[in-house]
Amino acid sequence: MKIDILSLFPDMFSGPMHESIVGKAIEDHLLDIDVTNFRDYSSNKHNNVDDYPYGGGAGMLLQPQPIFDAMAAIDETNQQLPKGRVIILDPGGKPFNQKMAENFASESHLTFICGHYEGYDERIKTLATDEVSLGDYVLTGGELAAMVMIDATVRLLPGVLGNEESAPGDSFSTGLLEYPQYSRPADFRGMQVPEVLLNGNHQLIAQWRRKQALKRTLQKRPDLLDKIKLDRKDFELLEEIKLEFSDDTDD
């Protein structure tokens, strides 16, 4: 995968994007990241990239010219690649989620445009295929949001994670929160690993994990249960879980 990033602060990506899983993907030639400072494309003699909004208002807006010209240069450099998705980081965009990360991971080329200041001249958004928000809050710029989205996307690329089963089992990948997991020792200060995980019966382990995922989701994110397709066995497990909750309350 090739990822291009347009940012006024390219140094923000020099460290984080070369560590951990993303850094390993770059080392293994599974990922190529280029960061472009779109200030370099300003036609203004002072290299300004922002100006006051027409009609008045607080703050400064990013002007279209530097970003349009930076995108043209990126397109020229990547002629051999499909155009791919162009993602503008914007608080008014669609909320980022796991499904979006999966869609991004299916592309061979992504471009992230990181905003700053008060926002974008609206014409910049004509460059984008996607307007995406990290959440219902405002950051100083789009750089941190881009890093989060890149990390969530890159770990889904084939060959990036050592265990190919890791990503599909993550929270949200199945629509449910992930089941509890344990490592050695089996008994740590009186806190014991559930016996079912020690008996080697993979069918029972799979059933236990499914029930625990349903239980954790019901406890912490019940809204997710309305968004996924559950089968008859899942509904039976949910009834069991609700009875267990009821018994715990009675005690």
PDB file of C-alpha atoms in Angstrom:
ATOM      1  CA  MET A   1       0.000   0.000   0.000  1.00  0.00           C
ATOM      2  CA  LYS A   2       1.060   3.568  -0.710  1.00  0.00           C
ATOM      3  CA  ILE A   3      -0.072   6.314   1.665  1.00  0.00           C
ATOM      4  CA  ASP A   4       0.399  10.004   0.930  1.00  0.00           C
ATOM      5  CA  ILE A   5      -0.124  12.610   3.624  1.00  0.00           C
ATOM      6  CA  LEU A   6      -0.541  16.352   3.103  1.00  0.00           C
ATOM      7  CA  SER A   7       0.395  18.274   6.232  1.00  0.00           C
ATOM      8  CA  LEU A   8       1.861  21.563   7.387  1.00  0.00           C
ATOM      9  CA  PHE A   9       3.767  19.617  10.052  1.00  0.00           C
ATOM     10  CA  PRO A  10       5.451  16.655   8.341  1.00  0.00           C
ATOM     11  CA  ASP A  11       7.868  16.115  11.233  1.00  0.00           C
ATOM     12  CA  MET A  12       4.950  14.919  13.339  1.00  0.00           C
ATOM     13  CA  PHE A  13       4.959  11.725  11.251  1.00  0.00           C
ATOM     14  CA  SER A  14       8.711  11.065  11.267  1.00  0.00           C
ATOM     15  CA  GLY A  15       8.694   9.207  14.577  1.00  0.00           C
ATOM     16  CA  PRO A  16       5.306   7.531  15.167  1.00  0.00           C
ATOM     17  CA  MET A  17       4.940   6.238  11.621  1.00  0.00           C
ATOM     18  CA  HIS A  18       8.242   4.361  11.890  1.00  0.00           C
ATOM     19  CA  GLU A  19       7.545   2.530  15.141  1.00  0.00           C
ATOM     20  CA  SER A  20       5.709  -0.645  16.092  1.00  0.00           C
ATOM     21  CA  ILE A  21       3.470  -2.376  13.541  1.00  0.00           C
ATOM     22  CA  VAL A  22       3.422   0.480  11.018  1.00  0.00           C
ATOM     23  CA  GLY A  23       7.208   0.807  11.123  1.00  0.00           C
ATOM     24  CA  LYS A  24       7.591  -2.943  10.640  1.00  0.00           C
ATOM     25  CA  ALA A  25       5.260  -2.819   7.635  1.00  0.00           C
ATOM     26  CA  ILE A  26       7.492  -0.142   6.088  1.00  0.00           C
ATOM     27  CA  GLU A  27      10.623  -2.210   6.797  1.00  0.00           C
ATOM     28  CA  ASP A  28       9.003  -5.253   5.181  1.00  0.00           C
ATOM     29  CA  HIS A  29       8.077  -3.203   2.086  1.00  0.00           C
ATOM     30  CA  LEU A  30       4.374  -3.775   2.666  1.00  0.00           C
ATOM     31  CA  LEU A  31       3.808  -0.050   3.091  1.00  0.00           C
ATOM     32  CA  ASP A  32       5.226   3.148   1.657  1.00  0.00           C
ATOM     33  CA  ILE A  33       4.438   6.510   3.277  1.00  0.00           C
ATOM     34  CA  ASP A  34       5.226   9.924   1.795  1.00  0.00           C
ATOM     35  CA  VAL A  35       4.502  13.154   3.654  1.00  0.00           C
ATOM     36  CA  THR A  36       4.155  16.369   1.656  1.00  0.00           C
ATOM     37  CA  ASN A  37       4.310  19.809   3.228  1.00  0.00           C
ATOM     38  CA  PHE A  38       1.759  21.656   1.137  1.00  0.00           C
ATOM     39  CA  ARG A  39       3.265  24.971   2.227  1.00  0.00           C
ATOM     40  CA  ASP A  40       6.002  24.149  -0.308  1.00  0.00           C
ATOM     41  CA  TYR A  41       3.402  24.605  -3.045  1.00  0.00           C
ATOM     42  CA  SER A  42       2.177  28.019  -1.995  1.00  0.00           C
ATOM     43  CA  SER A  43       2.342  30.582  -4.765  1.00  0.00           C
ATOM     44  CA  ASN A  44       2.313  33.376  -2.200  1.00  0.00           C
ATOM     45  CA  LYS A  45       5.670  35.139  -1.847  1.00  0.00           C
ATOM     46  CA  HIS A  46       5.442  34.711   1.935  1.00  0.00           C
ATOM     47  CA  ASN A  47       4.466  31.033   1.578  1.00  0.00           C
ATOM     48  CA  ASN A  48       1.143  31.683   3.278  1.00  0.00           C
ATOM     49  CA  VAL A  49      -1.414  28.882   3.032  1.00  0.00           C
ATOM     50  CA  ASP A  50      -4.317  30.505   4.880  1.00  0.00           C
ATOM     51  CA  ASP A  51      -6.432  33.651   4.750  1.00  0.00           C
ATOM     52  CA  TYR A  52      -9.449  35.266   6.374  1.00  0.00           C
ATOM     53  CA  PRO A  53     -12.864  33.886   5.402  1.00  0.00           C
ATOM     54  CA  TYR A  54     -15.160  35.868   3.119  1.00  0.00           C
ATOM     55  CA  GLY A  55     -18.076  37.255   5.069  1.00  0.00           C
ATOM     56  CA  GLY A  56     -16.054  37.558   8.248  1.00  0.00           C
ATOM     57  CA  GLY A  57     -15.698  35.199  11.155  1.00  0.00           C
ATOM     58  CA  ALA A  58     -13.091  33.963  13.587  1.00  0.00           C
ATOM     59  CA  GLY A  59      -9.902  32.226  12.534  1.00  0.00           C
ATOM     60  CA  MET A  60      -8.185  31.540   9.252  1.00  0.00           C
ATOM     61  CA  LEU A  61      -9.085  29.120   6.457  1.00  0.00           C
ATOM     62  CA  LEU A  62      -6.726  26.960   4.423  1.00  0.00           C
ATOM     63  CA  GLN A  63      -6.647  28.261   0.852  1.00  0.00           C
ATOM     64  CA  PRO A  64      -7.274  25.920  -2.065  1.00  0.00           C
ATOM     65  CA  GLN A  65      -4.251  26.765  -4.247  1.00  0.00           C
ATOM     66  CA  PRO A  66      -1.438  25.100  -2.186  1.00  0.00           C
ATOM     67  CA  ILE A  67      -3.438  21.925  -1.602  1.00  0.00           C
ATOM     68  CA  PHE A  68      -4.659  21.635  -5.198  1.00  0.00           C
ATOM     69  CA  ASP A  69      -1.098  22.046  -6.477  1.00  0.00           C
ATOM     70  CA  ALA A  70       0.301  19.587  -3.914  1.00  0.00           C
ATOM     71  CA  MET A  71      -2.330  17.027  -4.967  1.00  0.00           C
ATOM     72  CA  ALA A  72      -1.418  17.535  -8.625  1.00  0.00           C
ATOM     73  CA  ALA A  73       2.235  16.820  -7.782  1.00  0.00           C
ATOM     74  CA  ILE A  74       1.254  13.690  -5.854  1.00  0.00           C
ATOM     75  CA  ASP A  75      -0.873  12.479  -8.782  1.00  0.00           C
ATOM     76  CA  GLU A  76       2.085  13.043 -11.108  1.00  0.00           C
ATOM     77  CA  THR A  77       4.387  11.037  -8.832  1.00  0.00           C
ATOM     78  CA  ASN A  78       1.903   8.170  -8.492  1.00  0.00           C
ATOM     79  CA  GLN A  79       0.855   7.761 -12.111  1.00  0.00           C
ATOM     80  CA  GLN A  80       1.452   4.022 -11.894  1.00  0.00           C
ATOM     81  CA  LEU A  81      -1.007   3.685  -8.997  1.00  0.00           C
ATOM     82  CA  PRO A  82      -4.799   3.871  -8.956  1.00  0.00           C
ATOM     83  CA  LYS A  83      -6.115   7.211  -7.758  1.00  0.00           C
ATOM     84  CA  GLY A  84      -7.409   5.558  -4.610  1.00  0.00           C
ATOM     85  CA  ARG A  85      -9.243   7.245  -1.770  1.00  0.00           C
ATOM     86  CA  VAL A  86      -8.557  10.856  -0.799  1.00  0.00           C
ATOM     87  CA  ILE A  87      -9.497  11.412   2.836  1.00  0.00           C
ATOM     88  CA  ILE A  88     -10.009  14.844   4.350  1.00  0.00           C
ATOM     89  CA  LEU A  89      -9.792  14.928   8.138  1.00  0.00           C
ATOM     90  CA  ASP A  90     -12.684  17.095   9.213  1.00  0.00           C
ATOM     91  CA  PRO A  91     -14.804  17.262  12.408  1.00  0.00           C
ATOM     92  CA  GLY A  92     -17.908  17.343  10.238  1.00  0.00           C
ATOM     93  CA  GLY A  93     -17.049  14.097   8.442  1.00  0.00           C
ATOM     94  CA  LYS A  94     -18.356  10.583   8.965  1.00  0.00           C
ATOM     95  CA  PRO A  95     -17.131   9.041  12.245  1.00  0.00           C
ATOM     96  CA  PHE A  96     -14.209   6.680  11.719  1.00  0.00           C
ATOM     97  CA  ASN A  97     -14.849   3.057  12.674  1.00  0.00           C
ATOM     98  CA  GLN A  98     -13.528  -0.447  12.100  1.00  0.00           C
ATOM     99  CA  LYS A  99     -15.604  -1.001   8.974  1.00  0.00           C
ATOM    100  CA  MET A 100     -14.086   2.117   7.430  1.00  0.00           C
ATOM    101  CA  ALA A 101     -10.590   0.864   8.330  1.00  0.00           C
ATOM    102  CA  GLU A 102     -11.383  -2.412   6.569  1.00  0.00           C
ATOM    103  CA  ASN A 103     -12.545  -0.535   3.472  1.00  0.00           C
ATOM    104  CA  PHE A 104      -9.411   1.608   3.456  1.00  0.00           C
ATOM    105  CA  ALA A 105      -7.246  -1.521   3.824  1.00  0.00           C
ATOM    106  CA  SER A 106      -8.678  -2.890   0.575  1.00  0.00           C
ATOM    107  CA  GLU A 107      -7.213   0.049  -1.369  1.00  0.00           C
ATOM    108  CA  SER A 108      -3.704   0.201  -2.834  1.00  0.00           C
ATOM    109  CA  HIS A 109      -3.376   3.987  -2.477  1.00  0.00           C
ATOM    110  CA  LEU A 110      -4.674   6.382   0.184  1.00  0.00           C
ATOM    111  CA  THR A 111      -4.138  10.120   0.541  1.00  0.00           C
ATOM    112  CA  PHE A 112      -4.840  11.963   3.793  1.00  0.00           C
ATOM    113  CA  ILE A 113      -5.294  15.744   3.809  1.00  0.00           C
ATOM    114  CA  CYS A 114      -4.654  17.161   7.279  1.00  0.00           C
ATOM    115  CA  GLY A 115      -6.366  20.436   8.011  1.00  0.00           C
ATOM    116  CA  HIS A 116      -5.297  23.154  10.403  1.00  0.00           C
ATOM    117  CA  TYR A 117      -6.446  26.560  11.600  1.00  0.00           C
ATOM    118  CA  GLU A 118     -10.207  27.230  11.469  1.00  0.00           C
ATOM    119  CA  GLY A 119     -10.845  24.821   8.615  1.00  0.00           C
ATOM    120  CA  TYR A 120     -10.850  24.439   4.838  1.00  0.00           C
ATOM    121  CA  ASP A 121     -11.961  26.599   1.993  1.00  0.00           C
ATOM    122  CA  GLU A 122     -14.978  24.540   0.902  1.00  0.00           C
ATOM    123  CA  ARG A 123     -13.536  24.055  -2.595  1.00  0.00           C
ATOM    124  CA  ILE A 124     -10.736  21.889  -1.166  1.00  0.00           C
ATOM    125  CA  LYS A 125     -13.326  19.259  -0.322  1.00  0.00           C
ATOM    126  CA  THR A 126     -13.950  18.669  -4.029  1.00  0.00           C
ATOM    127  CA  LEU A 127     -10.636  16.780  -4.014  1.00  0.00           C
ATOM    128  CA  ALA A 128     -11.859  14.238  -1.464  1.00  0.00           C
ATOM    129  CA  THR A 129     -13.621  10.914  -1.818  1.00  0.00           C
ATOM    130  CA  ASP A 130     -14.171  10.795   1.944  1.00  0.00           C
ATOM    131  CA  GLU A 131     -14.609  13.332   4.729  1.00  0.00           C
ATOM    132  CA  VAL A 132     -13.819  11.585   8.012  1.00  0.00           C
ATOM    133  CA  SER A 133     -13.856  12.558  11.669  1.00  0.00           C
ATOM    134  CA  LEU A 134     -12.090  10.790  14.526  1.00  0.00           C
ATOM    135  CA  GLY A 135     -14.865  11.702  16.932  1.00  0.00           C
ATOM    136  CA  ASP A 136     -17.093  14.410  18.335  1.00  0.00           C
ATOM    137  CA  TYR A 137     -14.309  16.717  19.439  1.00  0.00           C
ATOM    138  CA  VAL A 138     -11.928  19.163  17.789  1.00  0.00           C
ATOM    139  CA  LEU A 139      -8.170  18.691  17.473  1.00  0.00           C
ATOM    140  CA  THR A 140      -5.608  21.360  16.640  1.00  0.00           C
ATOM    141  CA  GLY A 141      -5.012  19.707  13.284  1.00  0.00           C
ATOM    142  CA  GLY A 142      -5.684  16.543  11.348  1.00  0.00           C
ATOM    143  CA  GLU A 143      -2.283  14.940  11.918  1.00  0.00           C
ATOM    144  CA  LEU A 144      -3.131  12.921  15.026  1.00  0.00           C
ATOM    145  CA  ALA A 145      -6.400  11.750  13.481  1.00  0.00           C
ATOM    146  CA  ALA A 146      -4.540  10.643  10.342  1.00  0.00           C
ATOM    147  CA  MET A 147      -2.063   8.644  12.441  1.00  0.00           C
ATOM    148  CA  VAL A 148      -4.869   6.829  14.229  1.00  0.00           C
ATOM    149  CA  MET A 149      -6.632   5.978  10.974  1.00  0.00           C
ATOM    150  CA  ILE A 150      -3.405   4.852   9.313  1.00  0.00           C
ATOM    151  CA  ASP A 151      -2.542   2.599  12.250  1.00  0.00           C
ATOM    152  CA  ALA A 152      -6.023   1.043  12.291  1.00  0.00           C
ATOM    153  CA  THR A 153      -5.851   0.496   8.523  1.00  0.00           C
ATOM    154  CA  VAL A 154      -2.296  -0.769   8.124  1.00  0.00           C
ATOM    155  CA  ARG A 155      -2.635  -3.510  10.739  1.00  0.00           C
ATOM    156  CA  LEU A 156      -5.348  -5.052   8.524  1.00  0.00           C
ATOM    157  CA  LEU A 157      -3.062  -5.407   5.489  1.00  0.00           C
ATOM    158  CA  PRO A 158      -2.108  -8.998   4.616  1.00  0.00           C
ATOM    159  CA  GLY A 159       1.214  -9.972   6.169  1.00  0.00           C
ATOM    160  CA  VAL A 160       1.445  -7.035   8.575  1.00  0.00           C
ATOM    161  CA  LEU A 161       0.386  -8.884  11.715  1.00  0.00           C
ATOM    162  CA  GLY A 162       2.357 -11.998  12.588  1.00  0.00           C
ATOM    163  CA  ASN A 163      -0.815 -13.969  13.303  1.00  0.00           C
ATOM    164  CA  GLU A 164      -3.325 -13.701  10.459  1.00  0.00           C
ATOM    165  CA  GLU A 165      -6.130 -14.512  12.928  1.00  0.00           C
ATOM    166  CA  SER A 166      -5.345 -11.505  15.120  1.00  0.00           C
ATOM    167  CA  ALA A 167      -7.144  -8.773  13.170  1.00  0.00           C
ATOM    168  CA  PRO A 168     -10.414 -10.662  12.451  1.00  0.00           C
ATOM    169  CA  GLY A 169     -10.758 -11.430  16.163  1.00  0.00           C
ATOM    170  CA  ASP A 170     -10.258  -7.871  17.360  1.00  0.00           C
ATOM    171  CA  SER A 171     -12.964  -5.870  19.041  1.00  0.00           C
ATOM    172  CA  PHE A 172     -15.366  -4.396  16.463  1.00  0.00           C
ATOM    173  CA  SER A 173     -14.095  -6.626  13.628  1.00  0.00           C
ATOM    174  CA  THR A 174     -16.828  -9.138  14.464  1.00  0.00           C
ATOM    175  CA  GLY A 175     -19.219  -6.404  15.547  1.00  0.00           C
ATOM    176  CA  LEU A 176     -18.715  -7.436  19.180  1.00  0.00           C
ATOM    177  CA  LEU A 177     -16.188  -6.422  21.796  1.00  0.00           C
ATOM    178  CA  GLU A 178     -13.373  -8.927  22.167  1.00  0.00           C
ATOM    179  CA  TYR A 179     -13.643 -11.715  24.741  1.00  0.00           C
ATOM    180  CA  PRO A 180     -11.315 -11.715  27.813  1.00  0.00           C
ATOM    181  CA  GLN A 181      -7.861 -13.189  27.238  1.00  0.00           C
ATOM    182  CA  TYR A 182      -5.299 -14.660  29.613  1.00  0.00           C
ATOM    183  CA  SER A 183      -1.631 -15.652  29.561  1.00  0.00           C
ATOM    184  CA  ARG A 184       0.712 -17.441  31.998  1.00  0.00           C
ATOM    185  CA  PRO A 185       0.642 -18.071  34.905  1.00  0.00           C
ATOM    186  CA  ALA A 186      -2.664 -19.887  35.290  1.00  0.00           C
ATOM    187  CA  ASP A 187      -2.917 -18.618  38.867  1.00  0.00           C
ATOM    188  CA  PHE A 188      -1.678 -15.120  39.649  1.00  0.00           C
ATOM    189  CA  ARG A 189      -2.196 -13.958  43.219  1.00  0.00           C
ATOM    190  CA  GLY A 190      -5.348 -16.013  43.507  1.00  0.00           C
ATOM    191  CA  MET A 191      -6.769 -14.790  40.193  1.00  0.00           C
ATOM    192  CA  GLN A 192      -7.209 -17.897  38.079  1.00  0.00           C
ATOM    193  CA  VAL A 193      -7.586 -18.451  34.367  1.00  0.00           C
ATOM    194  CA  PRO A 194     -11.020 -19.956  33.553  1.00  0.00           C
ATOM    195  CA  GLU A 195     -10.773 -23.729  33.509  1.00  0.00           C
ATOM    196  CA  VAL A 196     -12.319 -24.018  30.046  1.00  0.00           C
ATOM    197  CA  LEU A 197      -9.245 -22.339  28.522  1.00  0.00           C
ATOM    198  CA  LEU A 198      -6.939 -24.959  30.021  1.00  0.00           C
ATOM    199  CA  ASN A 199      -8.689 -28.152  28.909  1.00  0.00           C
ATOM    200  CA  GLY A 200      -7.631 -28.099  25.234  1.00  0.00           C
ATOM    201  CA  ASN A 201     -11.195 -28.563  23.942  1.00  0.00           C
ATOM    202  CA  HIS A 202     -11.267 -26.023  21.119  1.00  0.00           C
ATOM    203  CA  GLN A 203     -15.002 -26.311  20.548  1.00  0.00           C
ATOM    204  CA  LEU A 204     -15.756 -25.477  24.191  1.00  0.00           C
ATOM    205  CA  ILE A 205     -13.189 -22.679  24.090  1.00  0.00           C
ATOM    206  CA  ALA A 206     -14.840 -21.168  20.991  1.00  0.00           C
ATOM    207  CA  GLN A 207     -18.262 -21.362  22.679  1.00  0.00           C
ATOM    208  CA  TRP A 208     -16.916 -19.745  25.859  1.00  0.00           C
ATOM    209  CA  ARG A 209     -15.268 -16.954  23.881  1.00  0.00           C
ATOM    210  CA  ARG A 210     -18.441 -16.230  21.931  1.00  0.00           C
ATOM    211  CA  LYS A 211     -20.484 -16.043  25.110  1.00  0.00           C
ATOM    212  CA  GLN A 212     -17.918 -13.799  26.792  1.00  0.00           C
ATOM    213  CA  ALA A 213     -17.826 -11.492  23.763  1.00  0.00           C
ATOM    214  CA  LEU A 214     -21.610 -11.206  23.877  1.00  0.00           C
ATOM    215  CA  LYS A 215     -21.517 -10.639  27.635  1.00  0.00           C
ATOM    216  CA  ARG A 216     -18.862  -7.937  27.462  1.00  0.00           C
ATOM    217  CA  THR A 217     -20.699  -6.196  24.613  1.00  0.00           C
ATOM    218  CA  LEU A 218     -24.006  -6.315  26.494  1.00  0.00           C
ATOM    219  CA  GLN A 219     -22.315  -4.836  29.571  1.00  0.00           C
ATOM    220  CA  LYS A 220     -20.221  -2.129  27.922  1.00  0.00           C
ATOM    221  CA  ARG A 221     -21.631  -1.394  24.451  1.00  0.00           C
ATOM    222  CA  PRO A 222     -25.190  -2.767  24.187  1.00  0.00           C
ATOM    223  CA  ASP A 223     -25.797  -0.430  21.226  1.00  0.00           C
ATOM    224  CA  LEU A 224     -23.546  -2.648  19.105  1.00  0.00           C
ATOM    225  CA  LEU A 225     -25.902  -5.611  19.444  1.00  0.00           C
ATOM    226  CA  ASP A 226     -28.492  -3.770  17.363  1.00  0.00           C
ATOM    227  CA  LYS A 227     -26.028  -3.344  14.507  1.00  0.00           C
ATOM    228  CA  ILE A 228     -24.945  -6.945  13.921  1.00  0.00           C
ATOM    229  CA  LYS A 229     -26.651 -10.123  12.768  1.00  0.00           C
ATOM    230  CA  LEU A 230     -27.033 -12.612  15.597  1.00  0.00           C
ATOM    231  CA  ASP A 231     -28.022 -16.245  15.117  1.00  0.00           C
ATOM    232  CA  ARG A 232     -30.320 -18.379  17.247  1.00  0.00           C
ATOM    233  CA  LYS A 233     -27.452 -19.627  19.401  1.00  0.00           C
ATOM    234  CA  ASP A 234     -26.373 -16.033  20.110  1.00  0.00           C
ATOM    235  CA  PHE A 235     -29.869 -15.155  21.315  1.00  0.00           C
ATOM    236  CA  GLU A 236     -29.861 -18.233  23.563  1.00  0.00           C
ATOM    237  CA  LEU A 237     -26.522 -17.177  25.014  1.00  0.00           C
ATOM    238  CA  LEU A 238     -27.800 -13.638  25.594  1.00  0.00           C
ATOM    239  CA  GLU A 239     -30.760 -15.024  27.527  1.00  0.00           C
ATOM    240  CA  GLU A 240     -28.349 -17.068  29.665  1.00  0.00           C
ATOM    241  CA  ILE A 241     -26.239 -13.979  30.284  1.00  0.00           C
ATOM    242  CA  LYS A 242     -29.252 -11.887  31.276  1.00  0.00           C
ATOM    243  CA  LEU A 243     -30.335 -14.585  33.724  1.00  0.00           C
ATOM    244  CA  GLU A 244     -26.832 -14.609  35.199  1.00  0.00           C
ATOM    245  CA  PHE A 245     -26.995 -10.828  35.578  1.00  0.00           C
ATOM    246  CA  SER A 246     -30.375 -11.180  37.268  1.00  0.00           C
ATOM    247  CA  ASP A 247     -29.035 -13.817  39.665  1.00  0.00           C
ATOM    248  CA  ASP A 248     -26.057 -11.623  40.527  1.00  0.00           C
ATOM    249  CA  THR A 249     -28.405  -8.717  41.268  1.00  0.00           C
ATOM    250  CA  ASP A 250     -30.586 -10.905  43.522  1.00  0.00           C
ATOM    251  CA  ASP A 251     -27.502 -12.003  45.456  1.00  0.00           C
TER     252      ASP A 251
END
